[in-house]
Tab-separated table of C-alpha atoms in Angstrom:
chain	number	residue	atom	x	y	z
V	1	UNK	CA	-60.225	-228.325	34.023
V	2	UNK	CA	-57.643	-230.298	31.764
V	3	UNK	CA	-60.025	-230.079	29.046
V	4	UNK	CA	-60.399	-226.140	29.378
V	5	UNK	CA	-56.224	-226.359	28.978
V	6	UNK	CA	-56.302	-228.683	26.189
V	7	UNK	CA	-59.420	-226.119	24.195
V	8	UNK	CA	-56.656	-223.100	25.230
V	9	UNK	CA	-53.970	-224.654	23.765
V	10	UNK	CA	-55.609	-225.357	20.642
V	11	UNK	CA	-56.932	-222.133	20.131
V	12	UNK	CA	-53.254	-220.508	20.979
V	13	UNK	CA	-51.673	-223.011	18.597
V	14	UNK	CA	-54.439	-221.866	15.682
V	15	UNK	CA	-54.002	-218.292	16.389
V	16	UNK	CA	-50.448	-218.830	16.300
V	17	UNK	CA	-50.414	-220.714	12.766
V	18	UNK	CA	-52.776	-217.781	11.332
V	19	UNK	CA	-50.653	-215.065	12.185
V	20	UNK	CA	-48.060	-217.281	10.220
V	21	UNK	CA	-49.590	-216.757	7.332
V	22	UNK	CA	-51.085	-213.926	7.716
V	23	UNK	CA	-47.244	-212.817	7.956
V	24	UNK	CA	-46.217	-215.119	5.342
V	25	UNK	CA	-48.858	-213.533	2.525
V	26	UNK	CA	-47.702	-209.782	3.745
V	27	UNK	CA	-44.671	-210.490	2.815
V	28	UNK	CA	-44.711	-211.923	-0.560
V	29	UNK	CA	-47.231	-208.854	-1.320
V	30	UNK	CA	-44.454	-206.533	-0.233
V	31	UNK	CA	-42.180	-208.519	-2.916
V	32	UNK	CA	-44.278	-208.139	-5.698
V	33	UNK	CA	-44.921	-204.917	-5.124
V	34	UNK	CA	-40.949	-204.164	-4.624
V	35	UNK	CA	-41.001	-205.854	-8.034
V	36	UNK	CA	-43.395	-204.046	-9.531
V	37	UNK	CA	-41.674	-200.532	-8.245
V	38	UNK	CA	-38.520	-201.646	-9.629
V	39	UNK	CA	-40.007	-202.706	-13.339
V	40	UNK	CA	-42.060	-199.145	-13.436
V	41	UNK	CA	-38.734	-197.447	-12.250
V	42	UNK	CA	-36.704	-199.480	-15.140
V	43	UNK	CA	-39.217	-198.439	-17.601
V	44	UNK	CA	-39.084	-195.219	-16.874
V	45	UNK	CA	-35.659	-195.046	-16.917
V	46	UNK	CA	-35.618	-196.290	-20.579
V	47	UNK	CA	-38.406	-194.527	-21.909
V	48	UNK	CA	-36.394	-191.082	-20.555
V	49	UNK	CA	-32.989	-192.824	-21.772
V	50	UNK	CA	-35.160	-192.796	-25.369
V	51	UNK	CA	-36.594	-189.205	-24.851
V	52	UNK	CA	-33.088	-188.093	-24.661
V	53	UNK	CA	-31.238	-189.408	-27.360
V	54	UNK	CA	-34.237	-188.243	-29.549
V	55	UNK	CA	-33.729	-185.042	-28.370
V	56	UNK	CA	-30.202	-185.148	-29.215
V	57	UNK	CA	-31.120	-186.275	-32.491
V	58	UNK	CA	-33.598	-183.184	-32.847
V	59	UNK	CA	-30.782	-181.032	-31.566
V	60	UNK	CA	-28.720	-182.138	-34.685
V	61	UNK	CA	-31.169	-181.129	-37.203
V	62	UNK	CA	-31.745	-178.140	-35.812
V	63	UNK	CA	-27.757	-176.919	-35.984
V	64	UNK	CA	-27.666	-177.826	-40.145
């Protein structure tokens, strides 16, 4: 009977440590992809930033 404990305990304490990291790797995937929304979001910001002052440019040429 001590022995079944002992097995038990071992396989709580292994289940344990893989939901650890299981946990651990979900959250550094959310992180790069919260990185990866935030560099898409900055280019886009800039490339619409550079669609606008070219359009104010355009808007220039077209008053003259």
């Amino acid at each position: 009977m001590y022995e079944d404990q002992i097995q038990l305990k071992k396989s709580y304490e292994e289940e344990h440590s893989t939901l650890a990291k299981v946990k651990e790797q979900a959250e550094q995937h959310g992180e790069n992809m919260s990185k990866s929304e935030n560099k898409v979001s900055h280019e886009l910001k800039t490339k619409g930033d550079n669609v606008s002052a070219l359009r104010k440019l355009g808007e220039g040429h077209d008053k003259k």
